[in-house]
Amino acid sequence: MDNIQEFYWGEVRWIEELNYNINIGISKIFPHTYQKPHVHYENEQFLFVLKGRGVYERNGESFQLKAGDYLHFPFNSQHATLNESDEELVDLVISVPRIIEKKEMEPSFLKKSDDFSILKYATDHILINFDKELSLNFYVVDNNNSIVYSNYSDYYDLDYSEICLEEDDLVSHKIIKKPSYIAFPISVVDKNCGYIIFNHLDIDYDNIPESTKKSIQNYFVSLSESISSLISRYSINKELMKKMDELQENKIEIRQIEHQLDLEKEKSSSMKVNYHFMFNTLNYIANLALSQKNLMLYDIIILFSDMVRYTSDNSNDLIPIYQELEYLKTYIQLQKYRYENNLEVQYQIDNKLLNERIPINCIQPIIENAFSHGFINYNGKKNISIAIKEYKKDNINLQVVNNGKSIDMSSLKLINEGLSNLDDKGLSLVYQKFKINFSNHFTMNVFSDNDITGVSIVFPKGVKDD
């Protein structure tokens, strides 16, 4: 790769591009130079200081860092750096683009018929969880140049006549780059459904780092592919429904189709992610940390690598409880590095149950959910309790409790009713794993009372993995 970007404040030498467009580079800031505030649009960054010392700003918060220190910048963070010393400030930079999550299709989607409604539903459904996070202005048009979606507060902010696509552009199936905008196609097989229009006049596009430009482009490519994928699944499901209607009189064939659908759902929730690129990146950083004699960072990276390796197994297999707990302790140790003395974890485990079987990687998502929701903006000491006990002789009760923010009754009702939704993430993913292995012979409940919030799962003892 070895691509150099030069700026008034220094330079960035991009030395490696891994899978999923993860970029690794070396940043140099001149002595007595201020890198003005800029936004990491649709990418997150990890900075490791290799040489010198400086003041790093992240969303208005300042950090004094020196060689061996590191700092994480979440998506769309504002970043600035001041080098007050007489020597260059040198950082290792790892830039990771946002990845759009795949969404399951709701039955109501199949009632849509015209192209505009299909494109609008798919776009809204993909973006429903991202509106509050997006920091870039864009909109979506169909093949008739009608606006399907826009995150502009007012359509009249757009000079639509100037950036309207030509007819030839709408059928070209390629990214269109213009002075004021970039258009990304939404295509299914040999049919073009529309375009995502990114108006880059709202940001200083020409002067942002190359990694940010790539992250923006990769984000919109991923968004267009996700919308295209949902529309494609619509077509497949429509055809499947047509076939099922034709087979109504043949009950045996109908049962075979239903069985195949169940297998496809199980397969969908068991798909593995290719984490090979992540292990290469972690190994690179670990060796760098070791060479810098930063043993704590080296330990953190090794723990994180072990955690990622375990969580990359998204199968629905059953494993002994003791094995699940061994992984869980690795994850907890990583969190303790993060929160130091502000995190306490208690285990209440019945040792007679350690060889009983439990779905692989089913406890960590529950605890991660506590960090993502219960402990967000929570400044007190974080307490987590993990209990595994016998329940009514033939069952096991797994209970994970935290002292984070409580949940009101109406929200709690919605959460419990939504556990069975097949969205392949968080608590719903845990519910799916138990559903596949224990059918209807288990219960899962989220509760919140008296300053504690938790998840309780009751499932049978003595179940063997097939």
XYZ file of C-alpha atoms in Angstrom:
466
model
C 0.000 0.000 0.000
C 2.491 2.671 1.243
C 0.436 5.770 0.361
C 1.560 9.130 1.834
C -0.799 12.017 2.599
C 0.845 15.351 3.383
C -0.818 18.080 5.471
C 0.134 21.421 7.009
C 0.559 19.640 10.356
C 2.576 16.631 9.136
C 1.846 13.444 7.188
C 0.197 10.026 7.302
C 1.917 7.060 5.656
C -0.589 4.243 5.060
C 1.417 1.014 5.188
C -1.176 -1.772 5.180
C -4.775 -2.374 4.091
C -6.385 -5.515 5.517
C -9.663 -7.228 4.747
C -12.870 -5.229 5.328
C -10.865 -2.076 4.409
C -9.103 -1.860 7.782
C -6.141 0.508 7.290
C -2.892 0.692 9.272
C -0.674 3.758 9.023
C 1.988 5.901 10.698
C 1.049 9.503 11.530
C 3.690 12.209 12.115
C 2.889 15.637 13.565
C 5.507 18.373 13.306
C 6.956 19.959 16.481
C 4.917 22.858 17.915
C 2.021 22.119 15.555
C -1.712 21.868 16.144
C -3.782 19.406 14.112
C -7.129 21.199 13.973
C -10.371 19.436 15.007
C -11.715 17.042 12.372
C -14.357 14.318 12.357
C -13.720 10.597 11.737
C -16.787 10.180 9.548
C -18.170 6.611 9.665
C -14.940 5.082 10.963
C -13.379 4.450 14.342
C -9.675 4.718 15.065
C -7.148 3.286 17.493
C -4.025 5.404 18.117
C -0.866 4.008 19.724
C 1.845 6.587 20.481
C 5.194 5.359 19.129
C 7.322 8.457 19.788
C 7.035 11.797 21.565
C 4.230 13.216 23.679
C 1.191 15.357 22.941
C -2.289 16.514 23.893
C -5.062 14.558 22.167
C -8.635 15.856 22.055
C -11.590 13.491 21.660
C -15.012 15.132 21.469
C -13.768 18.055 23.558
C -12.029 15.910 26.204
C -8.220 16.233 26.488
C -5.700 13.418 27.068
C -1.980 13.814 27.804
C -0.307 10.863 26.024
C 3.288 9.741 25.630
C 5.096 6.870 23.877
C 3.429 3.581 24.846
C -0.006 5.150 25.536
C -3.044 4.528 23.343
C -6.490 6.034 22.734
C -9.685 4.826 21.032
C -11.875 7.128 18.912
C -15.439 5.792 18.385
C -17.344 6.342 15.149
C -17.832 9.997 14.145
C -15.577 11.309 16.913
C -14.097 14.792 16.680
C -10.302 14.601 16.962
C -7.511 17.151 17.358
C -3.860 16.860 18.415
C -1.337 19.361 19.781
C 2.384 18.643 19.646
C 4.049 21.177 21.970
C 7.426 19.428 22.065
C 10.601 19.955 20.010
C 10.383 16.504 18.387
C 7.961 14.815 16.015
C 4.902 13.116 17.498
C 4.560 9.684 15.853
C 1.439 7.473 16.142
C 0.417 4.056 14.889
C -3.078 4.538 13.403
C -5.618 1.747 12.850
C -8.760 2.876 11.012
C -11.859 0.641 10.927
C -14.949 1.504 8.817
C -18.520 1.064 10.045
C -20.204 -2.128 8.857
C -23.953 -2.217 8.219
C -25.753 -5.014 10.048
C -27.926 -7.360 8.024
C -31.623 -7.099 8.875
C -34.321 -9.757 8.915
C -37.386 -9.138 6.790
C -40.762 -8.527 8.420
C -43.860 -10.273 6.970
C -45.446 -6.877 6.171
C -42.701 -6.299 3.595
C -44.192 -9.060 1.409
C -47.384 -7.018 1.028
C -45.500 -4.326 -0.895
C -45.891 -4.446 -4.658
C -44.641 -1.292 -6.411
C -40.927 -0.558 -6.784
C -41.078 2.711 -4.801
C -42.713 1.050 -1.740
C -40.266 -1.862 -1.853
C -37.227 0.453 -2.008
C -38.643 2.746 0.697
C -39.376 -0.141 3.067
C -35.927 -1.717 2.557
C -34.161 1.636 3.100
C -36.162 2.563 6.217
C -35.731 -0.935 7.667
C -31.945 -0.946 7.233
C -31.528 2.567 8.624
C -33.990 2.387 11.531
C -31.206 1.850 14.103
C -28.724 4.262 12.544
C -30.553 7.589 12.290
C -29.167 8.849 15.611
C -25.610 7.821 14.729
C -25.301 9.078 11.162
C -23.410 12.339 10.772
C -23.388 12.572 6.975
C -26.114 14.096 4.823
C -27.476 11.819 2.109
C -30.689 10.755 0.480
C -32.029 7.894 -1.656
C -33.802 8.193 -5.025
C -35.610 5.578 -7.101
C -35.368 5.156 -10.867
C -37.845 7.991 -11.374
C -35.629 10.391 -9.380
C -38.241 10.442 -6.596
C -36.831 10.890 -3.086
C -37.357 7.717 -1.062
C -35.369 8.701 2.041
C -33.486 11.755 3.302
C -31.821 12.608 6.609
C -31.843 16.307 5.762
C -34.041 18.284 8.144
C -35.565 20.082 5.173
C -35.708 18.875 1.554
C -35.473 22.467 0.400
C -31.867 22.553 1.597
C -31.066 20.514 -1.513
C -30.396 22.080 -4.894
C -32.089 19.106 -6.536
C -31.860 20.400 -10.111
C -28.089 20.572 -9.872
C -27.489 17.061 -8.574
C -30.365 15.226 -10.282
C -29.120 12.046 -12.008
C -29.302 11.618 -15.758
C -31.244 8.692 -17.239
C -28.043 6.971 -18.411
C -26.630 7.175 -14.872
C -29.638 5.372 -13.408
C -29.025 2.220 -15.453
C -25.201 2.182 -15.332
C -24.838 0.103 -12.112
C -21.670 1.966 -11.125
C -20.550 4.561 -8.593
C -20.954 8.043 -10.031
C -18.573 10.749 -8.799
C -19.479 14.401 -9.406
C -17.938 17.649 -8.042
C -20.672 18.036 -5.419
C -21.866 14.487 -4.759
C -21.207 10.753 -5.100
C -23.984 8.355 -6.155
C -23.959 4.686 -5.079
C -26.164 2.210 -7.004
C -28.801 -0.011 -5.375
C -28.895 -2.997 -7.737
C -30.469 -6.467 -7.731
C -29.101 -8.922 -10.330
C -29.576 -7.068 -13.658
C -31.997 -4.440 -12.329
C -31.079 -1.041 -10.920
C -33.509 0.075 -8.179
C -32.104 3.523 -7.402
C -29.151 5.394 -5.883
C -27.838 6.673 -2.571
C -26.754 10.292 -3.071
C -24.028 11.571 -0.732
C -23.705 15.358 -0.881
C -20.124 16.012 0.258
C -20.301 19.790 0.026
C -21.399 19.819 3.683
C -17.941 18.700 4.821
C -14.390 19.655 3.833
C -14.174 16.492 1.725
C -11.008 17.375 -0.208
C -8.976 17.919 2.968
C -10.022 14.949 5.109
C -7.636 11.959 5.509
C -7.683 9.255 2.849
C -8.759 6.682 5.446
C -11.861 8.780 6.255
C -12.720 9.111 2.561
C -12.447 5.341 2.193
C -14.554 4.783 5.300
C -17.268 7.093 3.945
C -17.257 5.355 0.570
C -17.159 1.873 2.135
C -20.032 2.818 4.438
C -22.291 3.866 1.560
C -21.265 0.836 -0.529
C -22.144 -1.401 2.425
C -25.429 0.473 2.902
C -26.382 0.062 -0.770
C -25.458 -3.643 -0.659
C -27.571 -4.177 2.482
C -30.591 -2.499 0.894
C -30.034 -4.520 -2.296
C -29.789 -7.731 -0.259
C -33.101 -7.058 1.500
C -34.841 -6.359 -1.829
C -33.334 -9.558 -3.244
C -34.657 -11.561 -0.287
C -38.045 -9.964 -0.905
C -38.038 -11.390 -4.446
C -36.954 -14.815 -3.233
C -39.597 -14.904 -0.503
C -42.281 -13.729 -2.933
C -41.381 -16.601 -5.222
C -41.335 -18.999 -2.287
C -44.805 -17.877 -1.219
C -46.038 -18.438 -4.773
C -44.621 -21.962 -4.757
C -46.143 -22.685 -1.356
C -49.567 -21.584 -2.619
C -49.219 -23.997 -5.529
C -48.412 -26.828 -3.102
C -51.287 -26.246 -0.656
C -53.014 -29.493 -1.646
C -49.930 -31.614 -1.084
C -49.365 -31.670 2.717
C -46.228 -33.789 2.549
C -44.426 -31.332 0.289
C -45.615 -28.428 2.451
C -44.090 -30.044 5.559
C -40.823 -30.518 3.662
C -40.736 -26.818 2.751
C -41.496 -25.763 6.332
C -38.738 -28.050 7.588
C -36.315 -26.535 5.079
C -37.259 -23.019 6.241
C -36.523 -24.015 9.852
C -33.138 -25.364 8.791
C -32.388 -22.117 6.949
C -33.278 -20.079 10.052
C -30.963 -22.229 12.170
C -28.243 -21.925 9.555
C -28.711 -18.148 9.459
C -28.218 -17.816 13.226
C -25.169 -20.124 13.061
C -23.239 -18.281 10.319
C -19.616 -17.620 11.174
C -17.793 -14.363 10.569
C -14.367 -14.448 9.014
C -12.172 -13.078 11.804
C -8.882 -13.874 10.067
C -8.210 -10.199 9.388
C -8.804 -9.337 13.067
C -6.262 -11.919 14.270
C -3.654 -10.575 11.836
C -4.250 -7.040 13.089
C -4.083 -8.059 16.759
C -0.896 -10.035 16.172
C 0.653 -6.997 14.470
C -0.242 -4.687 17.356
C 0.776 -7.244 20.013
C 4.258 -7.598 18.512
C 4.534 -3.824 18.297
C 3.501 -3.470 21.949
C 6.047 -6.119 22.967
C 8.803 -4.348 21.048
C 7.844 -1.124 22.887
C 7.956 -3.086 26.206
C 4.334 -2.189 26.909
C 3.462 -5.453 28.673
C 0.026 -4.340 29.869
C -1.067 -3.497 26.323
C 0.389 -6.826 25.167
C -1.692 -8.688 27.795
C -4.828 -6.780 26.760
C -4.340 -7.672 23.100
C -3.774 -11.370 23.891
C -6.931 -11.460 26.035
C -8.894 -9.696 23.326
C -7.563 -12.111 20.685
C -8.676 -15.094 22.795
C -12.095 -13.497 23.241
C -12.552 -12.810 19.518
C -11.450 -16.352 18.649
C -14.092 -17.780 20.985
C -16.897 -15.445 19.899
C -16.142 -16.173 16.225
C -17.743 -19.568 16.885
C -21.355 -18.543 16.318
C -22.574 -22.151 16.260
C -25.468 -23.417 18.321
C -23.522 -26.330 19.862
C -23.799 -27.245 23.522
C -20.643 -27.165 25.654
C -19.924 -27.882 29.352
C -20.726 -24.979 31.664
C -17.152 -24.917 32.974
C -15.860 -24.255 29.446
C -18.257 -21.330 28.964
C -17.122 -19.900 32.323
C -13.434 -20.144 31.347
C -14.070 -17.963 28.312
C -16.268 -15.633 30.353
C -13.445 -14.986 32.831
C -11.194 -13.962 29.911
C -13.833 -11.459 28.815
C -14.278 -10.150 32.380
C -10.508 -9.706 32.789
C -10.467 -7.588 29.631
C -13.273 -5.423 31.025
C -11.379 -5.024 34.321
C -8.445 -3.561 32.390
C -10.938 -1.083 30.991
C -12.775 -0.164 34.205
C -9.990 -0.996 36.722
C -11.321 -0.881 40.311
C -14.697 0.413 39.127
C -15.911 -3.098 38.200
C -16.693 -5.991 40.543
C -17.898 -9.408 39.350
C -19.235 -12.123 41.649
C -19.757 -15.797 40.755
C -22.247 -18.069 42.493
C -21.781 -21.402 40.728
C -23.048 -24.815 41.872
C -20.003 -27.020 41.171
C -22.247 -30.067 40.625
C -23.507 -28.386 37.461
C -20.152 -27.614 35.817
C -20.395 -30.573 33.407
C -23.966 -29.810 32.390
C -24.417 -28.505 28.836
C -25.159 -24.920 27.818
C -25.198 -23.165 24.393
C -21.780 -21.860 23.408
C -21.190 -18.126 23.945
C -24.556 -17.443 25.591
C -23.508 -15.594 28.778
C -21.117 -12.967 27.360
C -23.802 -11.271 25.173
C -25.931 -10.807 28.319
C -23.074 -9.088 30.160
C -22.160 -7.055 27.076
C -25.773 -5.900 26.995
C -25.325 -4.608 30.569
C -22.276 -2.566 29.511
C -24.044 -1.277 26.367
C -27.300 -0.276 28.078
C -27.304 -0.623 31.865
C -23.941 1.041 32.483
C -24.047 3.705 29.765
C -23.604 7.143 31.411
C -23.460 5.321 34.771
C -20.646 6.704 36.955
C -21.035 4.499 40.042
C -19.207 1.259 40.772
C -20.353 -1.428 38.357
C -21.412 -4.707 39.987
C -22.251 -7.876 38.079
C -23.404 -11.155 39.598
C -23.397 -14.460 37.674
C -25.301 -17.328 39.305
C -25.823 -20.890 38.030
C -27.906 -23.031 40.378
C -30.167 -26.056 40.390
C -33.855 -25.226 39.978
C -36.683 -27.602 40.903
C -34.384 -30.651 40.757
C -34.428 -31.223 36.968
C -33.611 -27.716 35.766
C -30.817 -25.145 35.868
C -31.285 -21.427 36.536
C -28.746 -19.076 34.916
C -29.081 -15.547 36.295
C -26.967 -12.497 35.372
C -27.664 -9.343 37.400
C -26.187 -5.821 37.275
C -26.672 -2.652 39.337
C -26.886 -0.296 36.344
C -29.816 1.817 35.239
C -33.210 0.253 35.907
C -35.826 -0.299 33.189
C -39.364 1.050 33.403
C -42.266 -1.415 33.234
C -43.465 -0.497 29.731
C -39.955 -0.841 28.244
C -39.451 -4.103 30.150
C -42.636 -5.500 28.631
C -41.466 -4.597 25.115
C -38.037 -6.145 25.709
C -39.478 -9.469 26.914
C -41.995 -9.576 24.081
C -39.206 -8.926 21.564
C -36.825 -11.662 22.764
C -38.138 -14.125 20.182
C -37.448 -11.721 17.277
C -34.868 -13.277 14.975
C -32.522 -10.297 14.660
C -29.310 -12.241 15.426
C -27.929 -9.868 18.052
C -27.882 -9.268 21.802
C -30.486 -10.954 23.972
C -32.456 -12.193 20.951
C -29.398 -14.149 19.786
C -29.154 -15.772 23.239
C -32.877 -16.625 23.055
C -32.347 -18.271 19.640
C -29.493 -20.431 20.915
C -31.666 -21.809 23.753
C -34.659 -22.187 21.424
C -32.690 -24.301 18.938
C -31.307 -26.592 21.655
C -34.220 -26.798 24.107
C -37.251 -26.106 21.894
C -40.031 -24.867 24.231
C -38.500 -26.436 27.348
C -36.877 -23.253 28.631
C -37.858 -19.779 29.828
C -36.002 -16.488 29.462
C -37.014 -13.327 31.296
C -35.566 -9.826 31.718
C -36.394 -8.206 35.073
C -35.655 -4.891 36.776
C -36.465 -4.022 40.384
C -34.924 -2.365 43.458
C -31.923 -0.867 41.613
C -30.966 -4.160 39.916
C -31.558 -5.405 36.397
C -30.987 -8.923 35.215
C -31.708 -11.830 32.890
C -32.956 -15.193 34.175
C -32.930 -18.353 32.034
C -34.280 -21.725 33.203
C -33.425 -24.794 31.098
C -33.320 -28.598 31.559
C -30.466 -30.608 33.019
C -29.024 -33.688 31.358
C -29.321 -32.521 27.729
C -26.637 -33.931 25.421
C -25.213 -32.266 22.309
C -26.331 -34.007 19.108
